[in-house]
Amino acid sequence: MRLPRLLRRAPLVLVVAAAILAGPSVTATARFDEQGALMRPKAYREWVYVGTPLTPNELNDGEAAFPGFHNVYIDPQSFARYRQTGRFPDGTMIVREFVGISSREGPSGKGYFMGEYTGLQVKLKDAGRFSYEPGNWGYFSFGRRSPVSQTAEVRRTGECAACHLAAADEDTVFTQYYPVLRAARPEPGKRG
Amino acid sequence: MRLPRLLRRAPLVLVVAAAILAGPSVTATARFDEQGALMRPKAYREWVYVGTPLTPNELNDGEAAFPGFHNVYIDPQSFARYRQTGRFPDGTMIVREFVGISSREGPSGKGYFMGEYTGLQVKLKDAGRFSYEPGNWGYFSFGRRSPVSQTAEVRRTGECAACHLAAADEDTVFTQYYPVLRAARPEPGKRG
């Protein structure tokens, strides 16, 4: 008896289904071009949002170091691992997207309301590429404007890490300002 | 010849794989209990984040209507439809999670930094349940504290909708403050 073509391919279908269920590998999100520059991650606005610090220019002598809202995301695979282990696995990408202030009053009251995108930065934990960096994190800026660049070179050692090392709560990540991460991490005794 | 059991199940495997690829149905996210109360959605912090209005108490005579940060999310299935059509499909759930202000100064400057969760509200577009409401949106509050309630009754007509009808840009949704939605929606000529 000759098996129908589809049935003969069932093992392949199973492998594909298993791959879909398992999700992409942790390191699949970071891609580099032939010159070694990080390519702008795609679809990061569908990653897991973790929090938004806000530093308006008018509260910083007219010129904040990072004006406006900073929306911060983590790739979903690393978020899942963080939730199990309380640690950021190799391959973790954290995106910081800048958004301007469009209005200081809305229907819900006086305050700050988001306007247009104004820039994008990424930090990537990669022990192979950044073995010389604290926590193996490399820092990248895709620009402080819109549209942002398609690629970014790694910033020099210490340029970004200095503030993170000095003030961030966990592995150079400012989890003290990211309620989603604080709520997700396991108790120390329950870490996988 | 007797087919191996796995091969005989190949059509089922295909159906499962197709269902995984297609994602859950749009209306799968909203669940009601036997008394007709909306059950608190799970995993909404992994939905698509759309923006964060901020209305601090000190800018609102000491008592904002909705103090602090308001993190807003949309369920991913409805986000995918919105990106294709520029409209919120039936079944859309929009979550607004409240976060307190923990600090007014951080390493990136003076401003506002997120603290602890302080409440949760949901609006659900459901033509079957809320045919009498503008845009068929029902509004729910799971509380203005932490932890929030597990279920919520629909709010009375007009209690929440009045402000949304008066001031929101799109189908009673404040897309003018949600850069992710503004960037995702298709041009009018390219809507599916």
Coordinates of C-alpha atoms in Angstrom, one line a residue:
Chain A
M1 CA 0.0 0.0 0.0
R2 CA 1.3 3.4 -0.9
L3 CA 0.9 6.0 1.8
P4 CA -0.7 9.3 0.7
R5 CA 2.0 12.0 0.4
L6 CA 0.7 14.0 3.4
L7 CA 0.8 10.9 5.7
R8 CA 4.4 10.1 4.6
R9 CA 5.3 13.6 5.8
A10 CA 3.7 13.2 9.2
P11 CA 7.0 13.1 11.1
L12 CA 8.0 16.4 9.5
V13 CA 4.6 17.9 10.6
L14 CA 5.2 16.7 14.1
V15 CA 8.6 18.3 14.2
V16 CA 7.1 21.6 13.0
A17 CA 4.3 21.4 15.5
A18 CA 6.8 20.7 18.3
A19 CA 8.9 23.6 17.2
I20 CA 5.9 25.9 17.2
L21 CA 4.9 24.8 20.7
A22 CA 8.4 25.2 22.0
G23 CA 8.8 28.7 20.5
P24 CA 11.9 30.1 18.9
S25 CA 15.3 29.5 20.6
V26 CA 16.3 32.1 23.2
T27 CA 19.2 33.4 21.0
A28 CA 17.0 33.7 17.9
T29 CA 16.1 37.3 18.4
A30 CA 19.5 39.1 18.0
R31 CA 20.7 39.2 14.4
F32 CA 23.9 40.8 13.2
D33 CA 24.9 42.0 9.7
E34 CA 28.1 41.0 7.9
Q35 CA 29.9 44.0 9.5
G36 CA 29.0 42.8 13.0
A37 CA 26.4 45.5 13.6
L38 CA 23.2 44.6 15.5
M39 CA 20.2 44.7 13.2
R40 CA 17.1 46.5 14.6
P41 CA 14.9 43.9 16.2
K42 CA 11.5 43.5 14.6
A43 CA 8.1 43.3 16.3
Y44 CA 9.6 44.4 19.7
R45 CA 6.3 46.3 20.4
E46 CA 4.8 42.8 20.7
W47 CA 7.4 41.7 23.3
V48 CA 6.7 41.9 27.0
Y49 CA 6.5 45.5 28.2
V50 CA 8.1 46.0 31.6
G51 CA 7.8 49.7 32.5
T52 CA 8.1 53.4 31.5
P53 CA 10.4 55.9 33.3
L54 CA 9.5 59.5 32.4
T55 CA 12.1 62.3 32.5
P56 CA 10.6 65.5 30.9
N57 CA 12.9 68.3 29.8
E58 CA 11.2 70.9 31.9
L59 CA 12.1 69.0 35.1
N60 CA 15.8 68.7 34.0
D61 CA 16.8 72.3 33.4
G62 CA 15.3 72.2 29.9
E63 CA 17.5 69.3 28.7
A64 CA 17.0 65.8 30.1
A65 CA 19.7 63.2 29.2
F66 CA 16.8 61.1 27.8
P67 CA 13.8 63.3 27.2
G68 CA 10.3 62.1 27.6
F69 CA 8.9 58.6 28.1
H70 CA 11.2 55.5 27.9
N71 CA 9.1 52.4 27.1
V72 CA 11.0 49.3 28.0
Y73 CA 10.5 45.8 26.6
I74 CA 12.1 42.3 27.1
D75 CA 12.0 39.6 24.5
P76 CA 9.3 37.0 25.4
Q77 CA 11.6 33.9 25.5
S78 CA 13.9 35.6 28.1
F79 CA 10.9 36.9 30.1
A80 CA 9.7 33.3 30.4
R81 CA 13.1 32.2 31.6
Y82 CA 13.3 35.1 34.0
R83 CA 10.0 34.2 35.5
Q84 CA 11.3 30.7 36.2
T85 CA 14.8 31.5 37.4
G86 CA 14.9 35.1 38.4
R87 CA 17.9 35.6 36.1
F88 CA 18.3 37.1 32.7
P89 CA 19.5 34.3 30.4
D90 CA 22.2 34.6 27.7
G91 CA 20.5 36.1 24.6
T92 CA 18.3 38.5 26.6
M93 CA 17.4 41.6 24.6
I94 CA 16.0 44.7 26.4
V95 CA 14.6 47.5 24.2
R96 CA 14.2 51.1 25.4
E97 CA 12.0 53.1 23.0
F98 CA 11.7 56.8 23.5
V99 CA 8.4 58.6 23.1
G100 CA 7.8 62.4 23.2
I101 CA 5.2 64.2 25.3
S102 CA 2.3 65.4 23.2
S103 CA 0.1 66.9 25.9
R104 CA 0.2 67.9 29.5
E105 CA -3.6 67.7 30.0
G106 CA -6.1 65.0 29.0
P107 CA -9.6 63.9 30.0
S108 CA -8.1 62.0 33.0
G109 CA -6.4 65.2 34.3
K110 CA -3.1 67.1 34.2
G111 CA 0.0 65.1 33.6
Y112 CA 1.9 63.6 30.7
F113 CA 0.6 62.0 27.6
M114 CA 2.5 60.1 24.9
G115 CA 3.2 61.6 21.5
E116 CA 5.5 60.4 18.7
Y117 CA 8.5 58.0 18.8
T118 CA 11.8 59.7 19.2
G119 CA 14.4 56.9 19.4
L120 CA 15.4 53.4 20.1
Q121 CA 18.2 51.6 22.2
V122 CA 18.9 48.0 22.9
K123 CA 21.0 46.1 25.4
L124 CA 21.9 42.5 24.6
K125 CA 23.3 39.8 27.0
D126 CA 25.7 37.7 24.9
A127 CA 28.5 35.9 26.7
G128 CA 30.2 35.0 23.4
R129 CA 30.3 38.5 21.9
F130 CA 30.6 40.6 25.1
S131 CA 32.6 38.5 27.4
Y132 CA 34.6 41.6 28.4
E133 CA 31.5 43.5 29.5
P134 CA 29.9 43.5 33.0
G135 CA 27.2 40.9 32.9
N136 CA 28.1 40.3 29.3
W137 CA 25.7 43.1 28.2
G138 CA 26.4 45.0 25.0
Y139 CA 24.7 48.4 24.5
F140 CA 23.4 49.8 21.1
S141 CA 21.7 53.0 20.0
F142 CA 19.6 53.0 16.9
G143 CA 19.3 56.8 17.1
R144 CA 17.5 59.6 19.0
R145 CA 15.1 60.5 16.2
S146 CA 12.5 58.9 13.9
P147 CA 12.8 56.8 11.9
V148 CA 15.6 55.0 13.6
S149 CA 18.6 53.3 12.0
Q150 CA 18.4 49.8 10.7
T151 CA 21.7 48.7 12.3
A152 CA 23.8 49.9 15.3
E153 CA 27.4 49.3 16.4
V154 CA 28.1 48.3 19.9
R155 CA 28.8 51.3 22.2
R156 CA 32.2 51.5 23.8
T157 CA 32.8 49.8 27.2
G158 CA 31.5 51.8 30.1
E159 CA 29.7 54.5 28.0
C160 CA 26.3 53.1 29.0
A161 CA 27.2 50.5 31.6
A162 CA 28.6 53.0 34.1
C163 CA 25.1 54.2 35.2
H164 CA 23.7 50.7 35.0
L165 CA 26.4 49.3 37.2
A166 CA 26.1 52.1 39.7
A167 CA 22.3 52.2 40.2
A168 CA 20.5 49.3 38.7
D169 CA 19.0 46.7 41.0
E170 CA 19.6 43.4 39.1
D171 CA 22.3 42.4 36.7
T172 CA 22.6 46.1 35.4
V173 CA 18.8 46.1 34.7
F174 CA 16.7 48.8 36.4
T175 CA 14.1 46.3 37.8
Q176 CA 13.3 48.8 40.6
Y177 CA 11.4 50.8 37.9
Y178 CA 9.9 47.8 36.1
P179 CA 6.9 46.5 38.0
V180 CA 6.2 43.7 35.4
L181 CA 9.6 42.2 36.2
R182 CA 9.3 42.6 39.9
A183 CA 5.9 40.9 39.9
A184 CA 7.1 38.1 37.6
R185 CA 10.3 37.0 39.4
P186 CA 10.1 34.0 41.6
E187 CA 10.9 34.1 45.3
P188 CA 14.5 33.2 45.9
G189 CA 13.6 29.8 47.4
K190 CA 11.5 28.9 44.4
R191 CA 13.9 29.7 41.6
G192 CA 14.2 27.0 38.8
Chain B
M1 CA -0.1 -2.9 5.7
R2 CA -1.0 -1.5 9.0
L3 CA -0.2 2.2 9.4
P4 CA 1.7 3.1 12.6
R5 CA -0.6 4.7 15.1
L6 CA 1.1 8.1 14.8
L7 CA 0.8 8.1 11.0
R8 CA -2.9 7.3 11.2
R9 CA -3.3 10.4 13.4
A10 CA -1.5 12.7 11.0
P11 CA -4.7 14.6 10.0
L12 CA -5.3 15.4 13.6
V13 CA -1.7 16.6 13.9
L14 CA -2.2 18.8 10.9
V15 CA -5.4 20.3 12.4
V16 CA -3.6 21.0 15.7
A17 CA -0.6 22.6 13.9
A18 CA -3.0 24.8 11.9
A19 CA -4.8 25.9 15.0
I20 CA -1.5 26.8 16.6
L21 CA -0.4 28.8 13.6
A22 CA -3.8 30.6 13.4
G23 CA -3.7 31.4 17.2
P24 CA -6.7 31.3 19.5
S25 CA -10.0 32.8 18.3
V26 CA -10.6 36.5 18.8
T27 CA -13.3 36.0 21.4
A28 CA -11.4 33.4 23.5
T29 CA -10.0 36.0 25.9
A30 CA -13.1 37.2 27.7
R31 CA -14.5 34.8 30.2
F32 CA -17.6 35.3 32.4
D33 CA -18.6 33.4 35.6
E34 CA -22.0 31.9 36.2
Q35 CA -23.4 35.2 37.7
G36 CA -22.4 37.0 34.5
A37 CA -19.4 38.8 36.0
L38 CA -16.2 39.2 33.9
M39 CA -13.4 37.1 35.1
R40 CA -10.0 38.9 35.5
P41 CA -8.1 38.2 32.3
K42 CA -4.9 36.3 32.9
A43 CA -1.5 37.0 31.4
Y44 CA -2.5 40.5 30.1
R45 CA 1.0 41.7 31.0
E46 CA 2.1 39.6 28.0
W47 CA -0.5 41.3 25.7
V48 CA 0.4 44.1 23.4
Y49 CA 1.2 47.3 25.4
V50 CA -0.1 50.4 23.7
G51 CA 0.8 53.4 25.9
T52 CA 1.0 55.0 29.4
P53 CA -0.8 58.2 30.4
L54 CA 0.4 59.6 33.7
T55 CA -1.7 61.9 36.0
P56 CA 0.1 62.5 39.3
N57 CA -1.9 63.6 42.3
E58 CA 0.3 66.7 42.8
L59 CA -0.6 68.1 39.4
N60 CA -4.3 67.6 40.1
D61 CA -4.9 69.5 43.4
G62 CA -3.7 66.5 45.3
E63 CA -6.3 64.1 44.1
A64 CA -6.2 62.8 40.4
A65 CA -9.3 60.9 39.2
F66 CA -6.9 58.1 38.2
P67 CA -3.6 58.7 40.2
G68 CA -0.2 57.7 38.8
F69 CA 0.6 55.7 35.7
H70 CA -2.0 54.0 33.5
N71 CA -0.4 51.1 31.5
V72 CA -2.7 50.1 28.7
Y73 CA -2.8 46.8 26.8
I74 CA -4.8 45.2 24.0
D75 CA -5.3 41.5 23.5
P76 CA -2.9 40.2 20.8
Q77 CA -5.6 38.7 18.5
S78 CA -7.5 42.0 18.4
F79 CA -4.2 43.9 17.9
A80 CA -3.5 41.7 14.8
R81 CA -6.9 42.5 13.4
Y82 CA -6.6 46.2 14.1
R83 CA -3.3 46.3 12.2
Q84 CA -5.1 44.8 9.2
T85 CA -8.3 46.7 9.3
G86 CA -7.8 49.8 11.4
R87 CA -10.9 48.7 13.5
F88 CA -11.3 47.1 16.8
P89 CA -13.0 43.7 16.2
D90 CA -15.8 42.3 18.3
G91 CA -14.1 40.6 21.3
T92 CA -11.5 43.3 21.8
M93 CA -10.3 43.6 25.3
I94 CA -8.4 46.7 26.5
V95 CA -6.8 46.6 29.9
R96 CA -5.8 49.6 32.0
E97 CA -3.5 48.8 34.9
F98 CA -2.6 51.5 37.4
V99 CA 0.9 51.8 38.8
G100 CA 1.9 54.2 41.6
I101 CA 4.9 56.6 41.5
S102 CA 7.8 55.3 43.6
S103 CA 10.3 58.0 42.9
R104 CA 10.7 61.5 41.4
E105 CA 14.3 61.2 40.6
G106 CA 16.4 58.4 39.1
P107 CA 19.8 57.9 37.3
S108 CA 18.3 59.3 34.1
G109 CA 17.1 62.5 35.7
K110 CA 14.1 64.0 37.5
G111 CA 10.7 62.8 36.6
Y112 CA 8.4 59.9 37.4
F113 CA 9.3 56.3 38.1
M114 CA 6.9 53.3 38.5
G115 CA 6.3 51.8 41.9
E116 CA 3.6 49.2 42.8
Y117 CA 0.4 48.1 41.1
T118 CA -2.7 49.9 42.4
G119 CA -5.6 48.7 40.3
L120 CA -7.1 47.2 37.1
Q121 CA -9.8 48.1 34.7
V122 CA -11.0 46.5 31.5
K123 CA -13.2 47.5 28.5
L124 CA -14.6 44.7 26.3
K125 CA -16.2 45.1 22.9
D126 CA -19.0 42.5 22.7
A127 CA -22.0 43.1 20.4
G128 CA -23.9 40.2 21.9
R129 CA -23.6 41.4 25.6
F130 CA -23.4 45.1 25.2
S131 CA -25.6 45.9 22.1
Y132 CA -27.1 48.9 24.1
E133 CA -23.7 50.5 24.6
P134 CA -21.9 53.0 22.3
G135 CA -19.5 50.9 20.2
N136 CA -20.7 47.8 22.1
W137 CA -18.1 48.4 24.8
G138 CA -18.7 47.3 28.4
Y139 CA -16.6 48.7 31.2
F140 CA -15.3 46.8 34.3
S141 CA -13.3 47.8 37.3
F142 CA -11.4 45.1 39.2
G143 CA -10.6 47.6 41.9
R144 CA -8.3 50.5 42.8
R145 CA -6.0 48.6 45.1
S146 CA -3.8 45.5 45.1
P147 CA -4.5 42.7 44.9
V148 CA -7.4 43.3 42.6
S149 CA -10.7 41.4 42.5
Q150 CA -11.1 38.1 40.6
T151 CA -14.3 39.2 38.9
A152 CA -16.1 42.5 38.0
E153 CA -19.7 43.4 37.2
V154 CA -20.2 45.6 34.2
R155 CA -20.5 49.3 35.1
R156 CA -23.7 51.2 34.4
T157 CA -24.2 52.8 31.0
G158 CA -22.5 56.1 30.7
E159 CA -20.5 55.9 33.9
C160 CA -17.3 55.3 32.0
A161 CA -18.3 55.8 28.4
A162 CA -19.2 59.5 28.8
C163 CA -15.5 60.7 28.8
H164 CA -14.6 58.2 26.2
L165 CA -17.4 59.3 23.8
A166 CA -16.5 63.0 24.4
A167 CA -12.7 62.8 23.9
A168 CA -11.4 59.6 22.5
D169 CA -10.1 59.6 18.9
E170 CA -11.3 56.2 17.7
D171 CA -14.3 54.1 18.6
T172 CA -14.1 55.4 22.2
V173 CA -10.4 54.4 22.5
F174 CA -7.9 57.1 23.3
T175 CA -5.6 56.2 20.4
Q176 CA -4.3 59.8 20.4
Y177 CA -2.3 58.8 23.6
Y178 CA -1.3 55.3 22.4
P179 CA 1.6 55.5 20.0
V180 CA 1.7 51.7 19.4
L181 CA -1.8 51.7 18.0
R182 CA -1.2 54.9 15.9
A183 CA 1.9 53.3 14.3
A184 CA 0.2 50.0 13.7
R185 CA -3.0 51.1 12.0
P186 CA -3.1 50.9 8.2
E187 CA -3.6 53.9 6.0
P188 CA -7.3 54.3 5.1
G189 CA -6.7 53.2 1.5
K190 CA -4.9 50.0 2.6
R191 CA -7.4 48.6 5.1
G192 CA -8.3 45.0 4.9

